[in-house]
């Protein structure tokens, strides 16, 4: 991987501290005008003549003359400046709130929903790849966590009119100047949605992988992990069409019925889930539950088939699953037993083939397999640590060996890591979300400049800002899941207890 100096990376600090009442300007001081010494004294007109000529505030014609007011001197004290808020170092006062610094955002929108969504996934659309022109449009599918089981839904959302963040003229960058004038319209984003009932809260939802938008004759499948222990597979194609085609009608009864339900887990709840595709009509779905079992479900032209024999090497809850981006039969898992394991579905006995026995000091909550550098996995733990692993150093299961050291490790977050994902086109960049209300963007290719080493302020035993930390996005409460948008470069969507954010920064 190529390396960049820390000085070349832009670190965004998007939130500032400000009082709720706003910034108060100091009272302007009114002083009397002092004497003005004229180095080029006028011999024709004396000061006395000037004074006499303006007696009573009238001129010879009786016209009013504006009274000369004393000069206003500016206060020596400048208005209170905004402060950059550093998580882990700074704390908000009783009357302080966080304000976003829009100068470090290219796009930033917040959207509320009826019920919190613990999980969502981005849907592939037919609007084109690598698009950069604003306003943007994005499609997602999400599952709710309502206050009653019968109120939950699977929601397909269309986010449109996603305009560029408005800034002062002095803050426009070269990229902004290349765009059309209509990119800078100041309009609110639009959120449209279609929903189907879902029995039980949705712990996790994942859409089938596809390299392009499915043809009209093909279904678009999503899977939901319900807190009832069931895994449902749905075809949401009709819901998407109804958002895009005016007057589109469909059979709601058919759309609201699962295509297939996986009962392999019994009554055990679960969170881990991942799709893989061997072809347009061949899908594979992994699901893992709190009883440490992983099941595989495959598809055929005639429907889905849930395999009965589980994969069993973990000793605690399965927290996340990831298919290999290059090996169609290999997948990785992480667990509350603190381990990361590698599996091959062809192995007899359904045992893991390799692994890291103690990857974190506590539960390993999430993992992400790098699709561009296929030997790298990044993981997030319950203790808040983020670690990157080189799978070429991982030993086969059953061999007596010491766990490999991570190639990178960060302890910036101070609460459990709840989501982590590699950038789809930048091999060294990833995003992480945590229960400390932060979404962070990282670049492993950044190295600290030798001239800057040891010069930064430290707190909590850590460098103030690790050189690999590009950006910190805040403002959401209890961040649950994040995803890079694969068709809008650099854009991130995050879900939290208080709704969704979609943003793009100047750093990535």
Short mmCIF file of C-alpha atoms in Angstrom, two decimals:
data_model
loop_
_atom_site.label_atom_id
_atom_site.label_comp_id
_atom_site.label_asym_id
_atom_site.label_seq_id
_atom_site.Cartn_x
_atom_site.Cartn_y
_atom_site.Cartn_z
CA UNK A 1 0.00 0.00 0.00
CA UNK A 2 1.22 3.49 -0.78
CA UNK A 3 2.10 5.74 2.14
CA UNK A 4 1.32 9.37 2.74
CA UNK A 5 2.81 11.75 5.28
CA UNK A 6 0.51 12.96 8.02
CA UNK A 7 0.97 16.52 6.79
CA UNK A 8 -0.69 15.53 3.51
CA UNK A 9 -3.87 14.24 5.20
CA UNK A 10 -6.67 16.63 6.05
CA UNK A 11 -8.07 16.07 9.52
CA UNK A 12 -11.62 17.37 9.85
CA UNK A 13 -12.86 18.65 13.17
CA UNK A 14 -16.53 19.07 12.31
CA UNK A 15 -18.01 20.15 15.63
CA UNK A 16 -17.43 23.29 17.65
CA UNK A 17 -18.43 24.29 21.15
CA UNK A 18 -20.85 27.20 21.56
CA UNK A 19 -23.18 28.39 24.26
CA UNK A 20 -26.88 27.75 23.80
CA UNK A 21 -27.61 31.47 24.08
CA UNK A 22 -25.11 32.25 21.34
CA UNK A 23 -22.00 34.42 21.41
CA UNK A 24 -22.45 37.81 23.07
CA UNK A 25 -20.61 40.77 21.64
CA UNK A 26 -18.86 43.08 24.07
CA UNK A 27 -20.48 46.51 24.65
CA UNK A 28 -19.03 49.13 22.32
CA UNK A 29 -17.09 51.82 24.21
CA UNK A 30 -17.89 55.45 23.25
CA UNK A 31 -14.87 57.73 23.81
CA UNK A 32 -14.45 61.42 23.03
CA UNK A 33 -12.49 62.28 19.92
CA UNK A 34 -8.88 63.17 20.61
CA UNK A 35 -6.91 66.01 19.05
CA UNK A 36 -5.84 65.56 15.41
CA UNK A 37 -2.50 67.16 14.57
CA UNK A 38 -2.33 68.37 10.96
CA UNK A 39 1.21 68.24 9.67
CA UNK A 40 0.15 70.44 6.72
CA UNK A 41 -1.60 73.27 8.54
CA UNK A 42 -3.88 75.37 6.32
CA UNK A 43 -2.88 79.06 6.51
CA UNK A 44 -6.07 80.25 4.82
CA UNK A 45 -8.62 78.94 7.29
CA UNK A 46 -8.15 78.88 11.05
CA UNK A 47 -9.72 76.58 13.55
CA UNK A 48 -11.63 79.50 15.02
CA UNK A 49 -13.22 80.35 11.70
CA UNK A 50 -14.39 76.79 11.30
CA UNK A 51 -16.01 76.78 14.74
CA UNK A 52 -17.72 80.15 14.23
CA UNK A 53 -19.02 79.08 10.83
CA UNK A 54 -20.97 76.24 12.43
CA UNK A 55 -22.44 78.04 15.41
CA UNK A 56 -25.89 76.83 16.54
CA UNK A 57 -25.61 73.95 14.09
CA UNK A 58 -26.83 76.18 11.22
CA UNK A 59 -25.12 77.65 8.15
CA UNK A 60 -25.70 81.12 6.76
CA UNK A 61 -28.80 79.96 4.88
CA UNK A 62 -30.37 78.55 8.00
CA UNK A 63 -29.92 74.94 6.88
CA UNK A 64 -29.31 72.20 9.42
CA UNK A 65 -25.82 70.78 9.59
CA UNK A 66 -25.22 67.23 10.79
CA UNK A 67 -23.79 67.12 14.25
CA UNK A 68 -20.29 65.70 14.39
CA UNK A 69 -20.35 62.68 16.70
CA UNK A 70 -17.40 61.37 18.67
CA UNK A 71 -15.47 58.56 17.00
CA UNK A 72 -16.35 54.98 17.93
CA UNK A 73 -13.35 52.99 18.99
CA UNK A 74 -13.47 49.23 18.62
CA UNK A 75 -13.23 47.20 21.78
CA UNK A 76 -9.84 45.68 22.46
CA UNK A 77 -11.56 42.40 23.30
CA UNK A 78 -12.50 40.26 20.29
CA UNK A 79 -15.73 38.21 20.27
CA UNK A 80 -15.35 34.80 21.84
CA UNK A 81 -14.00 32.35 19.26
CA UNK A 82 -15.46 28.91 18.66
CA UNK A 83 -13.48 26.05 20.16
CA UNK A 84 -12.75 22.76 18.44
CA UNK A 85 -14.28 19.94 20.48
CA UNK A 86 -11.92 16.97 20.94
CA UNK A 87 -13.75 13.82 22.14
CA UNK A 88 -12.11 12.29 25.19
CA UNK A 89 -10.40 15.54 26.13
CA UNK A 90 -13.15 18.14 26.18
CA UNK A 91 -16.50 18.01 27.94
CA UNK A 92 -19.61 20.04 27.28
CA UNK A 93 -20.73 22.47 29.94
CA UNK A 94 -24.30 22.68 31.20
CA UNK A 95 -25.26 25.40 28.70
CA UNK A 96 -23.10 24.22 25.79
CA UNK A 97 -24.03 22.30 22.65
CA UNK A 98 -22.14 20.97 19.64
CA UNK A 99 -22.41 22.92 16.42
CA UNK A 100 -21.27 21.39 13.11
CA UNK A 101 -18.52 23.17 11.23
CA UNK A 102 -19.89 23.07 7.69
CA UNK A 103 -16.60 24.24 6.20
CA UNK A 104 -15.28 20.65 6.54
CA UNK A 105 -18.31 19.01 4.91
CA UNK A 106 -19.09 18.74 1.22
CA UNK A 107 -22.53 17.34 2.08
CA UNK A 108 -24.34 16.82 5.39
CA UNK A 109 -27.98 15.91 6.00
CA UNK A 110 -29.91 14.56 9.00
CA UNK A 111 -33.14 12.59 8.71
CA UNK A 112 -35.55 11.39 11.36
CA UNK A 113 -37.67 8.23 11.24
CA UNK A 114 -40.68 6.99 13.18
CA UNK A 115 -38.73 4.31 15.07
CA UNK A 116 -34.99 3.86 15.67
CA UNK A 117 -33.21 1.53 13.26
CA UNK A 118 -30.36 -0.57 14.63
CA UNK A 119 -29.39 -1.75 11.15
CA UNK A 120 -29.69 -0.73 7.52
CA UNK A 121 -28.07 -1.46 4.17
CA UNK A 122 -27.52 0.59 1.02
CA UNK A 123 -29.39 -0.50 -2.10
CA UNK A 124 -27.79 -0.53 -5.51
CA UNK A 125 -29.50 1.91 -7.91
CA UNK A 126 -29.41 2.61 -11.64
CA UNK A 127 -28.27 6.24 -11.37
CA UNK A 128 -24.65 5.47 -12.22
CA UNK A 129 -21.37 4.75 -10.45
CA UNK A 130 -18.72 7.22 -9.24
CA UNK A 131 -21.16 10.09 -9.45
CA UNK A 132 -20.15 13.46 -8.04
CA UNK A 133 -22.80 15.90 -9.23
CA UNK A 134 -25.25 17.31 -6.72
CA UNK A 135 -28.03 16.98 -5.71
CA UNK A 136 -27.61 13.26 -4.99
CA UNK A 137 -30.11 10.47 -4.42
CA UNK A 138 -29.60 7.37 -2.26
CA UNK A 139 -31.70 4.30 -1.52
CA UNK A 140 -31.51 2.29 1.70
CA UNK A 141 -33.41 -0.52 3.40
CA UNK A 142 -33.73 -0.49 7.19
CA UNK A 143 -35.39 -2.43 10.00
CA UNK A 144 -37.06 -0.80 12.98
CA UNK A 145 -36.88 -1.29 16.75
CA UNK A 146 -40.36 -0.20 17.83
CA UNK A 147 -41.79 -0.22 21.36
CA UNK A 148 -44.04 -3.18 20.48
CA UNK A 149 -43.30 -6.25 18.35
CA UNK A 150 -46.30 -5.74 16.06
CA UNK A 151 -45.30 -2.16 15.21
CA UNK A 152 -42.02 -3.06 13.50
CA UNK A 153 -41.40 -2.66 9.79
CA UNK A 154 -38.94 -3.20 6.99
CA UNK A 155 -38.60 0.25 5.43
CA UNK A 156 -37.30 1.04 1.92
CA UNK A 157 -36.24 4.71 1.80
CA UNK A 158 -35.42 7.06 -1.04
CA UNK A 159 -33.30 10.04 0.03
CA UNK A 160 -33.35 12.72 -2.67
CA UNK A 161 -32.44 16.41 -3.07
CA UNK A 162 -29.21 15.77 -1.18
CA UNK A 163 -27.62 19.12 -1.94
CA UNK A 164 -24.13 20.34 -1.24
CA UNK A 165 -23.58 21.92 2.17
CA UNK A 166 -23.90 25.71 1.95
CA UNK A 167 -20.70 27.60 2.77
CA UNK A 168 -19.29 31.09 2.55
CA UNK A 169 -17.81 32.01 -0.80
CA UNK A 170 -14.31 32.00 0.64
CA UNK A 171 -14.65 28.33 1.61
CA UNK A 172 -15.37 26.94 -1.85
CA UNK A 173 -12.76 24.51 -3.10
CA UNK A 174 -11.65 23.67 -6.61
CA UNK A 175 -14.03 20.74 -6.83
CA UNK A 176 -16.99 23.00 -6.08
CA UNK A 177 -16.03 25.40 -8.84
CA UNK A 178 -16.25 22.67 -11.46
CA UNK A 179 -19.89 21.90 -10.69
CA UNK A 180 -22.97 23.48 -12.20
CA UNK A 181 -24.62 26.49 -10.60
CA UNK A 182 -27.73 24.50 -9.69
CA UNK A 183 -25.61 22.35 -7.38
CA UNK A 184 -25.65 25.17 -4.83
CA UNK A 185 -29.41 25.48 -4.39
CA UNK A 186 -30.36 25.63 -0.73
CA UNK A 187 -33.15 23.07 -0.42
CA UNK A 188 -34.14 20.54 2.20
CA UNK A 189 -33.55 16.86 1.50
CA UNK A 190 -36.60 14.70 0.76
CA UNK A 191 -37.24 11.35 2.42
CA UNK A 192 -39.80 9.01 0.83
CA UNK A 193 -40.43 5.46 1.96
CA UNK A 194 -42.45 2.29 1.56
CA UNK A 195 -42.78 -0.26 4.34
CA UNK A 196 -43.89 -3.80 5.06
CA UNK A 197 -44.88 -5.20 8.48
CA UNK A 198 -42.26 -7.21 10.38
CA UNK A 199 -42.99 -9.33 13.44
CA UNK A 200 -40.38 -8.50 16.07
CA UNK A 201 -37.55 -5.98 16.12
CA UNK A 202 -34.94 -6.14 13.36
CA UNK A 203 -31.49 -6.86 14.80
CA UNK A 204 -29.76 -6.75 11.43
CA UNK A 205 -30.73 -6.34 7.80
CA UNK A 206 -28.66 -7.03 4.70
CA UNK A 207 -29.38 -6.64 0.98
CA UNK A 208 -28.18 -9.18 -1.56
CA UNK A 209 -24.89 -8.28 -3.26
CA UNK A 210 -25.18 -7.20 -6.87
CA UNK A 211 -22.74 -5.57 -9.27
CA UNK A 212 -25.55 -3.67 -10.99
CA UNK A 213 -29.18 -2.82 -10.47
CA UNK A 214 -31.22 -6.02 -10.94
CA UNK A 215 -33.17 -6.36 -14.16
CA UNK A 216 -36.95 -5.77 -13.97
CA UNK A 217 -37.55 -9.50 -14.20
CA UNK A 218 -35.25 -10.26 -11.25
CA UNK A 219 -36.05 -10.03 -7.52
CA UNK A 220 -34.11 -7.85 -5.10
CA UNK A 221 -33.69 -9.84 -1.88
CA UNK A 222 -32.99 -8.58 1.63
CA UNK A 223 -32.66 -10.67 4.79
CA UNK A 224 -33.72 -9.67 8.31
CA UNK A 225 -32.54 -11.13 11.63
CA UNK A 226 -35.59 -10.84 13.89
CA UNK A 227 -35.36 -10.80 17.68
CA UNK A 228 -37.84 -13.69 17.59
CA UNK A 229 -35.10 -16.06 16.37
CA UNK A 230 -36.34 -16.08 12.76
CA UNK A 231 -34.43 -15.00 9.66
CA UNK A 232 -36.74 -13.78 6.91
CA UNK A 233 -35.87 -13.23 3.24
CA UNK A 234 -37.95 -10.62 1.38
CA UNK A 235 -38.26 -9.41 -2.21
CA UNK A 236 -38.40 -5.60 -2.05
CA UNK A 237 -38.31 -5.01 -5.80
CA UNK A 238 -41.93 -3.78 -5.89
CA UNK A 239 -41.34 -1.29 -3.08
CA UNK A 240 -38.40 0.27 -4.95
CA UNK A 241 -40.42 0.52 -8.16
CA UNK A 242 -43.30 2.21 -6.34
CA UNK A 243 -40.90 4.95 -5.18
CA UNK A 244 -39.65 5.63 -8.69
CA UNK A 245 -42.65 5.09 -10.97
CA UNK A 246 -45.63 7.45 -10.51
CA UNK A 247 -48.88 5.56 -10.16
CA UNK A 248 -47.13 2.20 -9.74
CA UNK A 249 -49.35 -0.36 -8.01
CA UNK A 250 -48.48 -3.79 -6.67
CA UNK A 251 -49.95 -6.66 -4.72
CA UNK A 252 -49.23 -5.62 -1.13
CA UNK A 253 -50.15 -9.02 0.26
CA UNK A 254 -47.49 -10.66 -1.88
CA UNK A 255 -44.87 -8.00 -1.07
CA UNK A 256 -45.56 -8.32 2.67
CA UNK A 257 -44.99 -12.07 2.72
CA UNK A 258 -41.43 -13.39 3.15
CA UNK A 259 -40.00 -15.31 0.21
CA UNK A 260 -38.38 -17.71 2.69
CA UNK A 261 -37.98 -18.05 6.46
CA UNK A 262 -34.94 -19.71 8.06
CA UNK A 263 -35.89 -21.65 11.21
CA UNK A 264 -32.46 -23.29 11.75
CA UNK A 265 -31.69 -21.23 14.86
CA UNK A 266 -34.81 -22.30 16.74
CA UNK A 267 -35.66 -19.63 19.31
CA UNK A 268 -32.08 -18.29 19.54
CA UNK A 269 -31.71 -14.61 18.72
CA UNK A 270 -28.86 -13.39 16.53
CA UNK A 271 -27.12 -10.41 14.96
CA UNK A 272 -24.50 -11.74 12.54
CA UNK A 273 -25.40 -11.96 8.85
CA UNK A 274 -23.71 -11.69 5.44
CA UNK A 275 -24.60 -12.44 1.81
CA UNK A 276 -22.35 -13.71 -0.96
CA UNK A 277 -23.09 -14.21 -4.63
CA UNK A 278 -21.74 -16.86 -6.97
CA UNK A 279 -23.86 -15.61 -9.85
CA UNK A 280 -27.11 -13.78 -10.64
CA UNK A 281 -29.24 -16.69 -9.44
CA UNK A 282 -26.92 -18.26 -6.84
CA UNK A 283 -26.92 -16.62 -3.42
CA UNK A 284 -25.41 -17.74 -0.11
CA UNK A 285 -26.45 -16.35 3.26
CA UNK A 286 -24.61 -16.86 6.55
CA UNK A 287 -26.40 -16.28 9.87
CA UNK A 288 -24.95 -16.55 13.38
CA UNK A 289 -26.78 -16.62 16.73
CA UNK A 290 -26.11 -15.97 20.40
CA UNK A 291 -25.66 -19.72 21.01
CA UNK A 292 -22.40 -19.70 18.95
CA UNK A 293 -23.87 -21.47 15.92
CA UNK A 294 -23.50 -20.40 12.29
CA UNK A 295 -25.83 -21.67 9.56
CA UNK A 296 -25.57 -21.49 5.78
CA UNK A 297 -28.54 -20.97 3.46
CA UNK A 298 -28.15 -21.25 -0.31
CA UNK A 299 -30.37 -20.45 -3.26
CA UNK A 300 -31.26 -22.38 -6.39
CA UNK A 301 -33.47 -21.48 -9.35
CA UNK A 302 -36.34 -23.13 -7.48
CA UNK A 303 -35.87 -21.32 -4.15
CA UNK A 304 -33.81 -21.24 -0.95
CA UNK A 305 -32.39 -24.16 1.01
CA UNK A 306 -31.31 -23.91 4.66
CA UNK A 307 -28.54 -26.38 5.54
CA UNK A 308 -29.10 -28.18 8.83
CA UNK A 309 -25.53 -28.68 10.05
CA UNK A 310 -24.06 -25.63 11.82
CA UNK A 311 -20.47 -24.37 11.99
CA UNK A 312 -19.34 -24.79 15.61
CA UNK A 313 -15.95 -23.59 16.85
CA UNK A 314 -16.89 -20.45 18.78
CA UNK A 315 -17.83 -20.72 22.45
CA UNK A 316 -20.00 -17.61 22.74
CA UNK A 317 -22.33 -15.36 20.74
CA UNK A 318 -21.52 -14.80 17.06
CA UNK A 319 -21.31 -11.04 16.60
CA UNK A 320 -20.41 -10.57 12.93
CA UNK A 321 -19.76 -12.53 9.71
CA UNK A 322 -17.92 -11.66 6.49
CA UNK A 323 -17.47 -13.63 3.28
CA UNK A 324 -14.01 -13.54 1.69
CA UNK A 325 -13.89 -11.10 -1.25
CA UNK A 326 -11.72 -13.50 -3.28
CA UNK A 327 -12.38 -17.07 -2.04
CA UNK A 328 -16.02 -18.07 -2.64
CA UNK A 329 -16.00 -20.83 0.01
CA UNK A 330 -14.18 -18.94 2.79
CA UNK A 331 -15.66 -16.67 5.44
CA UNK A 332 -14.62 -15.00 8.70
CA UNK A 333 -16.46 -14.63 11.99
CA UNK A 334 -15.98 -12.81 15.28
CA UNK A 335 -17.47 -13.59 18.65
CA UNK A 336 -18.01 -12.55 22.23
CA UNK A 337 -15.40 -15.21 23.06
CA UNK A 338 -12.84 -12.56 21.91
CA UNK A 339 -11.71 -14.53 18.85
CA UNK A 340 -11.72 -14.09 15.07
CA UNK A 341 -11.99 -17.32 13.07
CA UNK A 342 -11.66 -18.33 9.43
CA UNK A 343 -13.80 -21.06 7.88
CA UNK A 344 -14.08 -23.05 4.65
CA UNK A 345 -17.56 -24.40 3.90
CA UNK A 346 -15.97 -27.47 2.24
CA UNK A 347 -14.35 -28.61 5.50
CA UNK A 348 -15.86 -31.70 7.05
CA UNK A 349 -17.05 -31.35 10.61
CA UNK A 350 -17.86 -27.67 10.15
CA UNK A 351 -14.82 -26.52 12.21
CA UNK A 352 -12.78 -23.36 11.69
CA UNK A 353 -9.56 -23.73 9.71
CA UNK A 354 -7.61 -20.82 11.28
CA UNK A 355 -8.08 -18.03 13.74
CA UNK A 356 -6.88 -15.49 16.28
CA UNK A 357 -7.80 -16.83 19.70
CA UNK A 358 -7.53 -13.52 21.58
CA UNK A 359 -8.04 -10.72 19.09
CA UNK A 360 -9.34 -8.21 21.66
CA UNK A 361 -9.44 -7.79 25.42
CA UNK A 362 -13.22 -8.15 25.34
CA UNK A 363 -16.00 -9.13 22.92
CA UNK A 364 -15.14 -8.71 19.24
CA UNK A 365 -18.22 -6.89 17.97
CA UNK A 366 -17.57 -6.26 14.28
CA UNK A 367 -15.19 -7.15 11.46
CA UNK A 368 -14.71 -6.00 7.87
CA UNK A 369 -12.79 -7.83 5.14
CA UNK A 370 -10.88 -5.56 2.76
CA UNK A 371 -12.18 -6.14 -0.77
CA UNK A 372 -9.15 -4.48 -2.39
CA UNK A 373 -6.39 -5.88 -0.18
CA UNK A 374 -7.87 -9.29 0.54
CA UNK A 375 -5.41 -10.28 3.28
CA UNK A 376 -6.50 -7.45 5.61
CA UNK A 377 -9.32 -7.58 8.16
CA UNK A 378 -10.18 -4.77 10.55
CA UNK A 379 -12.02 -5.46 13.80
CA UNK A 380 -13.70 -3.47 16.57
CA UNK A 381 -14.02 -4.54 20.19
CA UNK A 382 -16.28 -3.92 23.12
CA UNK A 383 -13.43 -2.08 24.86
CA UNK A 384 -13.39 0.52 22.06
CA UNK A 385 -10.22 -0.69 20.36
CA UNK A 386 -9.82 -0.93 16.58
CA UNK A 387 -7.29 -3.40 15.16
CA UNK A 388 -6.14 -4.31 11.66
CA UNK A 389 -4.91 -7.85 10.97
CA UNK A 390 -2.78 -9.41 8.24
CA UNK A 391 -4.37 -12.81 7.56
CA UNK A 392 -1.11 -14.11 6.10
CA UNK A 393 0.18 -14.23 9.69
CA UNK A 394 -2.77 -16.21 11.06
CA UNK A 395 -1.96 -19.83 11.91
CA UNK A 396 -4.11 -22.86 11.17
CA UNK A 397 -6.43 -24.09 13.90
CA UNK A 398 -5.02 -26.83 16.11
CA UNK A 399 -1.42 -25.65 15.88
CA UNK A 400 0.34 -24.40 19.01
CA UNK A 401 1.31 -20.87 18.13
CA UNK A 402 1.17 -17.36 19.51
CA UNK A 403 -1.53 -15.07 18.14
CA UNK A 404 -0.13 -12.60 15.59
CA UNK A 405 0.20 -8.95 16.51
CA UNK A 406 -2.12 -6.54 14.73
CA UNK A 407 -0.53 -4.45 12.00
CA UNK A 408 -2.31 -1.41 13.44
CA UNK A 409 -4.16 -0.70 16.69
CA UNK A 410 -6.09 2.37 17.86
CA UNK A 411 -7.83 3.20 21.14
CA UNK A 412 -9.38 6.54 20.20
CA UNK A 413 -12.96 5.43 20.88
CA UNK A 414 -13.90 5.21 24.56
CA UNK A 415 -16.95 2.95 24.18
CA UNK A 416 -17.79 -0.23 22.24
CA UNK A 417 -17.23 -0.21 18.49
CA UNK A 418 -20.63 -0.93 16.94
CA UNK A 419 -19.79 -0.84 13.21
CA UNK A 420 -16.73 -0.87 10.96
CA UNK A 421 -16.29 -0.95 7.19
CA UNK A 422 -13.51 -0.56 4.62
CA UNK A 423 -13.85 2.07 1.92
CA UNK A 424 -15.05 0.43 -1.33
CA UNK A 425 -12.37 2.02 -3.54
CA UNK A 426 -9.59 3.25 -1.19
CA UNK A 427 -7.63 0.25 0.02
CA UNK A 428 -6.20 1.84 3.18
CA UNK A 429 -9.27 3.77 4.37
CA UNK A 430 -12.05 2.62 6.69
CA UNK A 431 -14.84 4.07 8.82
CA UNK A 432 -15.87 3.11 12.35
CA UNK A 433 -18.85 3.95 14.54
CA UNK A 434 -19.05 3.67 18.31
CA UNK A 435 -21.34 3.90 21.29
CA UNK A 436 -19.44 7.07 22.25
CA UNK A 437 -21.48 8.91 19.59
CA UNK A 438 -18.61 9.15 17.12
CA UNK A 439 -18.17 8.17 13.47
CA UNK A 440 -14.47 8.20 12.63
CA UNK A 441 -12.66 7.99 9.29
CA UNK A 442 -9.16 6.44 9.18
CA UNK A 443 -6.34 5.99 6.68
CA UNK A 444 -3.69 3.38 7.48
CA UNK A 445 -1.42 4.76 4.76
CA UNK A 446 -0.75 7.92 6.78
CA UNK A 447 2.48 7.89 8.76
CA UNK A 448 3.48 10.40 11.40
CA UNK A 449 6.10 12.87 10.24
CA UNK A 450 9.37 12.40 12.14
CA UNK A 451 9.60 16.17 12.68
CA UNK A 452 6.17 16.18 14.32
CA UNK A 453 6.63 13.08 16.47
CA UNK A 454 6.35 13.81 20.20
CA UNK A 455 5.22 17.41 19.68
CA UNK A 456 1.51 16.92 20.20
CA UNK A 457 -0.36 17.26 23.47
CA UNK A 458 -1.33 13.95 25.07
CA UNK A 459 -4.28 12.86 27.17
CA UNK A 460 -5.50 9.52 28.46
CA UNK A 461 -2.08 8.11 27.58
CA UNK A 462 -2.74 8.59 23.86
CA UNK A 463 -1.67 11.09 21.24
CA UNK A 464 -4.22 13.89 20.98
CA UNK A 465 -5.08 13.03 17.38
CA UNK A 466 -3.56 9.89 15.83
CA UNK A 467 -2.10 10.74 12.42
CA UNK A 468 -4.24 8.04 10.81
CA UNK A 469 -7.45 9.65 12.08
CA UNK A 470 -8.79 11.75 9.20
CA UNK A 471 -12.15 12.91 10.48
CA UNK A 472 -14.52 12.78 13.44
CA UNK A 473 -18.25 13.14 12.77
CA UNK A 474 -20.47 13.79 15.79
CA UNK A 475 -23.96 14.93 16.59
CA UNK A 476 -25.79 11.59 16.64
CA UNK A 477 -26.78 9.73 19.78
CA UNK A 478 -25.77 6.06 20.17
CA UNK A 479 -24.39 5.28 16.70
CA UNK A 480 -25.35 1.75 15.61
CA UNK A 481 -24.25 1.15 12.02
CA UNK A 482 -22.37 2.88 9.20
CA UNK A 483 -21.87 2.19 5.49
CA UNK A 484 -19.95 3.84 2.66
CA UNK A 485 -22.13 4.50 -0.36
CA UNK A 486 -20.55 2.44 -3.17
CA UNK A 487 -21.82 4.74 -5.95
CA UNK A 488 -21.27 8.18 -4.35
CA UNK A 489 -17.50 8.35 -3.61
CA UNK A 490 -16.62 9.35 -0.06
CA UNK A 491 -20.21 9.46 1.20
CA UNK A 492 -21.10 7.79 4.50
CA UNK A 493 -24.54 6.94 5.88
CA UNK A 494 -24.96 6.26 9.60
CA UNK A 495 -27.89 5.25 11.76
CA UNK A 496 -28.33 6.01 15.45
CA UNK A 497 -31.02 6.18 18.09
CA UNK A 498 -32.09 9.59 16.79
CA UNK A 499 -32.16 8.87 13.05
CA UNK A 500 -29.93 8.86 9.97
CA UNK A 501 -27.05 11.07 8.83
CA UNK A 502 -25.62 11.12 5.33
CA UNK A 503 -22.43 13.12 4.84
CA UNK A 504 -19.35 13.59 2.72
CA UNK A 505 -16.23 15.27 4.10
CA UNK A 506 -13.27 17.13 2.65
CA UNK A 507 -10.96 14.45 4.09
CA UNK A 508 -11.89 11.42 1.95
#
